Structure formats: structure tokens, C-alpha cells
PDB file of C-alpha atoms in Angstrom:
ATOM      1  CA  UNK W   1       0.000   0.000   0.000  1.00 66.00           C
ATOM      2  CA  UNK W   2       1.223   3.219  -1.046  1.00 84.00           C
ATOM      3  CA  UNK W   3       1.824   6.537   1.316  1.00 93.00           C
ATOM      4  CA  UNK W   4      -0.518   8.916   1.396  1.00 93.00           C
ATOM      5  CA  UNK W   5       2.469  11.136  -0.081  1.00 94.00           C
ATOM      6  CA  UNK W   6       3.071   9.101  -3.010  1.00 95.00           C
ATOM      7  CA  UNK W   7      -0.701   9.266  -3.344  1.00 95.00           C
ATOM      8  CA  UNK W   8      -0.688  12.752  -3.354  1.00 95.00           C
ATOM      9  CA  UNK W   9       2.260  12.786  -5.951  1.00 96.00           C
ATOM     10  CA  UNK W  10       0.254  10.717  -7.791  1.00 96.00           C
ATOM     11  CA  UNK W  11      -2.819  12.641  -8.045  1.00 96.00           C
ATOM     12  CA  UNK W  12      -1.091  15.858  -8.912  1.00 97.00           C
ATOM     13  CA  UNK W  13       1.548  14.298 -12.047  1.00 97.00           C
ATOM     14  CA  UNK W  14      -1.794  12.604 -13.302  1.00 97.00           C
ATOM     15  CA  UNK W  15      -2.383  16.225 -14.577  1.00 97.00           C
ATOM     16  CA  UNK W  16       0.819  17.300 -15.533  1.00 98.00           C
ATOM     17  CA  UNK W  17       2.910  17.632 -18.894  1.00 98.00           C
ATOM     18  CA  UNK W  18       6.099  18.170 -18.083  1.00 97.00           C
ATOM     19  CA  UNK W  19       8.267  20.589 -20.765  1.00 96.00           C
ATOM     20  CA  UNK W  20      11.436  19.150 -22.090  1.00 96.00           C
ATOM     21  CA  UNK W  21      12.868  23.123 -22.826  1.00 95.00           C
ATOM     22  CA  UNK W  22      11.827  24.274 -19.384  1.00 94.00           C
ATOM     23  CA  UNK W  23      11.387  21.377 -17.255  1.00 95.00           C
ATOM     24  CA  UNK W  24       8.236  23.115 -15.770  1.00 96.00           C
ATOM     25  CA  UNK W  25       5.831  20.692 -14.566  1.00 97.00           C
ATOM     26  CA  UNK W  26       2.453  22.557 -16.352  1.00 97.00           C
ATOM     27  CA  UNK W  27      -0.594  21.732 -14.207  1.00 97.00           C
ATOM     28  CA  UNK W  28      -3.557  21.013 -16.775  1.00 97.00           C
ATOM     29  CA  UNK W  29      -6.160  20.665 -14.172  1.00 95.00           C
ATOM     30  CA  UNK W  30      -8.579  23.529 -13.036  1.00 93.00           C
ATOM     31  CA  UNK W  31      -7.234  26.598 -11.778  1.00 93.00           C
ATOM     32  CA  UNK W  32      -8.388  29.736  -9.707  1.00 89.00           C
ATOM     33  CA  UNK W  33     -10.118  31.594 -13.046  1.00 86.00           C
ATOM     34  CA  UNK W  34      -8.863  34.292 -15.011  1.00 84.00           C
ATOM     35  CA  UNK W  35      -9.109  37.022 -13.107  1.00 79.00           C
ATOM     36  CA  UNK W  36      -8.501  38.278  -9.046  1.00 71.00           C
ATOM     37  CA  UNK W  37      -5.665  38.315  -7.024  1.00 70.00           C
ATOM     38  CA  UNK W  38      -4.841  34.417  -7.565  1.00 74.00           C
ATOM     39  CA  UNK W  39      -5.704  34.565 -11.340  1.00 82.00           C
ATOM     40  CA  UNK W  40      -4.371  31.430 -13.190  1.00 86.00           C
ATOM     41  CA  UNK W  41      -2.589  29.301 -10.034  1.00 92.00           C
ATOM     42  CA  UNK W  42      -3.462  25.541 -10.326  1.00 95.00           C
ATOM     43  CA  UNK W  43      -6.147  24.424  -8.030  1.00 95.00           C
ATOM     44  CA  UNK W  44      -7.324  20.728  -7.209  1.00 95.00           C
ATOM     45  CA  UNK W  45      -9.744  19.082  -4.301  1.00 94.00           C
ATOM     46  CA  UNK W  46      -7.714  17.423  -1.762  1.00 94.00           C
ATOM     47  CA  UNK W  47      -9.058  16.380   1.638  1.00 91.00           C
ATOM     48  CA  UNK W  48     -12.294  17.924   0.967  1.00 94.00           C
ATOM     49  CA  UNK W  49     -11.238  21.582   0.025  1.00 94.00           C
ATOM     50  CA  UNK W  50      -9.625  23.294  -2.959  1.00 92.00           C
ATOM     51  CA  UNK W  51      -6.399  23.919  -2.445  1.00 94.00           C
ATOM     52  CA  UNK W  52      -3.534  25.945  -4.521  1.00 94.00           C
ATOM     53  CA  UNK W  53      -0.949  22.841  -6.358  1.00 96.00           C
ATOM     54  CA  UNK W  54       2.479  24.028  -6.354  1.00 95.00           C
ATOM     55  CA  UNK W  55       1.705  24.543  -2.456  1.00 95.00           C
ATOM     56  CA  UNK W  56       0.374  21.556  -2.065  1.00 96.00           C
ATOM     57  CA  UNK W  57       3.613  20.040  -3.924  1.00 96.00           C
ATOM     58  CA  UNK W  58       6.198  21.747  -2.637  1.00 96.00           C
ATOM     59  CA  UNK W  59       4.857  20.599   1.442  1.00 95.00           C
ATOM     60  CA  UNK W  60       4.322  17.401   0.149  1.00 96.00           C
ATOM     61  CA  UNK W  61       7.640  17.182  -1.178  1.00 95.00           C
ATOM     62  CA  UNK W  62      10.086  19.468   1.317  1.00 95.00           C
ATOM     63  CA  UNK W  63       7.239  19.448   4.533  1.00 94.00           C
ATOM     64  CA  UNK W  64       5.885  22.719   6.027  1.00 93.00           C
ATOM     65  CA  UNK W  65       5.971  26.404   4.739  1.00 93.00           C
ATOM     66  CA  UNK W  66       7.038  28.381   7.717  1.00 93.00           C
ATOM     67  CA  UNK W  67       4.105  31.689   8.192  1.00 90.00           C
ATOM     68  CA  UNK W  68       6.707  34.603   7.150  1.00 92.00           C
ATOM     69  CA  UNK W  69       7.228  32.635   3.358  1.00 95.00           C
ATOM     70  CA  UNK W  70       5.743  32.593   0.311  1.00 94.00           C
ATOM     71  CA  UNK W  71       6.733  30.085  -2.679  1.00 94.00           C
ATOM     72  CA  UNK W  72       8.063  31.828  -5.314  1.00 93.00           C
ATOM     73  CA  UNK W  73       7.504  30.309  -9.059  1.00 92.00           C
ATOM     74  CA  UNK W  74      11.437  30.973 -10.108  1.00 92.00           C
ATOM     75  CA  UNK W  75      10.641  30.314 -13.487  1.00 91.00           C
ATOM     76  CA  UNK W  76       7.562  32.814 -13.560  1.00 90.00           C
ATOM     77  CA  UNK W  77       5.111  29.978 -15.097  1.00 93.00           C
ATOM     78  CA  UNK W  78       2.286  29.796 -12.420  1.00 91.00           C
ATOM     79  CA  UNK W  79       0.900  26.602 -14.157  1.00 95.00           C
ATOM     80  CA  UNK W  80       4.172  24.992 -13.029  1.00 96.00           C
ATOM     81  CA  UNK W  81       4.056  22.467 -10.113  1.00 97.00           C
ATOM     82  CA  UNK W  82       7.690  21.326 -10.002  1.00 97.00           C
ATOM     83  CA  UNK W  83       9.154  21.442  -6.622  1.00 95.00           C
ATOM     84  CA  UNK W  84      12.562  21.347  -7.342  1.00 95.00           C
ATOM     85  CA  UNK W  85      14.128  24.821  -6.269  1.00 91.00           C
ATOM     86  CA  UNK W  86      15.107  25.702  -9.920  1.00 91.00           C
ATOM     87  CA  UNK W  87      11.971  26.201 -10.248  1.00 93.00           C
ATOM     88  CA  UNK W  88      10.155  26.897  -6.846  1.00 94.00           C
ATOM     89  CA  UNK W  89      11.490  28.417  -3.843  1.00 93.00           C
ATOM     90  CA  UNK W  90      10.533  29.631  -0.281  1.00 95.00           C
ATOM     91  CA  UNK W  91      11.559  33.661   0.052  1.00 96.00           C
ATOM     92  CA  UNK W  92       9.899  36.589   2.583  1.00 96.00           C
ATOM     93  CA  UNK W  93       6.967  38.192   0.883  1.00 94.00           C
ATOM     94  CA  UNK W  94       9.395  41.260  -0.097  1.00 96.00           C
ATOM     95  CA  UNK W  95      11.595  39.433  -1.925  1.00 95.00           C
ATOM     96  CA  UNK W  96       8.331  37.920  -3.507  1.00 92.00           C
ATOM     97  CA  UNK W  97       7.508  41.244  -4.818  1.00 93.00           C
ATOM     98  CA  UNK W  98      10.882  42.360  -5.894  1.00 94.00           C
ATOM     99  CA  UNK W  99      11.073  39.629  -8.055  1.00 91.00           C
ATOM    100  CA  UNK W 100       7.672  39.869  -9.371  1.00 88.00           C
ATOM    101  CA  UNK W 101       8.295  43.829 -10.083  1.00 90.00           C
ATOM    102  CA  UNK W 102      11.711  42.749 -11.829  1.00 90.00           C
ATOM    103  CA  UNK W 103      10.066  40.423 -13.901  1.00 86.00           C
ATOM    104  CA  UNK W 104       7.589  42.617 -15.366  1.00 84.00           C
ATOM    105  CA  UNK W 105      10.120  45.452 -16.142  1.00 84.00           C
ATOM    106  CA  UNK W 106      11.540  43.330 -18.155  1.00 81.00           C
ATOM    107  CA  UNK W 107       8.978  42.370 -19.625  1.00 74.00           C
ATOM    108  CA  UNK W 108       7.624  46.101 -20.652  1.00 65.00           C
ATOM    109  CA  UNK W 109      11.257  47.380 -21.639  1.00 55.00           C
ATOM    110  CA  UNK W 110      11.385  43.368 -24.268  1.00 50.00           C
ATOM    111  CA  UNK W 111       7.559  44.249 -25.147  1.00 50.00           C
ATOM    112  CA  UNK W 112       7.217  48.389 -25.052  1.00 53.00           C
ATOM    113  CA  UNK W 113      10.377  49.069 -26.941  1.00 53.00           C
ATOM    114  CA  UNK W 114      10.238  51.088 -29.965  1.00 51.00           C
ATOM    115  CA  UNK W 115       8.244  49.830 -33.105  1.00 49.00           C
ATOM    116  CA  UNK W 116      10.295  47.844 -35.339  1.00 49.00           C
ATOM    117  CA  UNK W 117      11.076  49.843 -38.516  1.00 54.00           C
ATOM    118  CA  UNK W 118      12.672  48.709 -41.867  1.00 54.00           C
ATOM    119  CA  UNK W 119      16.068  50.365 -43.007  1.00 56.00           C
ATOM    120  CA  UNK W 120      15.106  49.508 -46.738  1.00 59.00           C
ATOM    121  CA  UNK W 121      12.944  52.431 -48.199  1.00 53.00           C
ATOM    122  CA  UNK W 122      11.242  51.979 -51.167  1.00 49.00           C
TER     123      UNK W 122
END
């Protein structure tokens, strides 16, 4: 007879597909809707209440997240489940946000650059 951890490893990589390029593990269960605060974070019914995934992986797999941490998704993919710290990792909720506010400056300055415009004039 199986653990009940293996059985809730089980129940969570029944619903994954794991990238080869990225090694995320992409949830493709349910998850909390497209919009609020939680927008897009996997979601499943464990133990008779919905629950976030990549929480529920990460305790299963390294045991309890202390009160003063949050898990941060390393590899920005929210879909992604993997518990290995490339990918996931415990930091304070400020570091959370720095991270999060990094990532999207990037983002604007690779997305809101100047139009592209072609040398060539005909």
C-alpha cells in the first residue's frame, strides 16, 4: 500500500505535462479563473477543500511552509508544479515582490520598446 504522499504525488503528475525546454511541470487541471488576485494558479480538491498545487507540492515534497514565506515560481510559469528549487522556492513576501516587479520590467522594456522599422525604403 502506497503513502498517502506518493498518493498525493500521484494525483497531482496525473495532470501534468512536463516541458522538455523548461522542465516546468504545467498543471492542466482547473485553476483559480482568469481574473482576481490568484488569477491562473493551479487548483485541485484534496481532503475535501480546494487547495492551490504548487503549495500543495512543494509541502508534500520538502514538509511545512514556515508563516513569514511565500513560494516563489522561479521560473515565472504559475501553471508549473515542479518542486525542485530551480523552479520553486521559499523567500519573505518582499523578496516575492521584488522579483515579481523585476520580472515585469523586463517584460515592458522586451515588449514596449520602440516599433520595429525597416532600413530599406522603397
Amino acid at each position: 500500500m502506497s503513502s498517502r504522499r506518493d498518493q498525493i504525488r500521484e494525483k497531482i503528475m496525473a495532470r501534468v505535462m512536463i516541458d522538455p525546454v523548461t522542465g516546468c511541470w504545467n498543471w492542466t487541471g482547473p485553476t483559480s479563473g482568469k481574473t482576481g488576485r490568484g488569477k491562473d494558479y493551479p487548483r485541485m480538491w484534496l481532503s475535501g477543500q480546494t487547495v492551490a498545487v504548487h503549495l500543495v507540492m512543494w509541502t508534500n515534497e520538502h514538509g511545512y511552509i514556515p508563516g513569514k514565506r511565500q513560494l516563489d515560481h522561479k521560473c515565472r510559469n504559475r501553471l508549473c508544479v515542479n518542486p525542485d528549487p530551480k523552479h520553486t522556492e521559499l523567500v519573505t513576501y518582499k523578496e516575492n515582490q521584488k522579483r515579481r516587479d523585476r520580472a515585469r520590467a523586463a517584460m515592458i522594456r522586451h515588449n514596449g520598446g520602440p516599433p520595429l522599422e525597416c532600413a530599406e525604403v522603397l
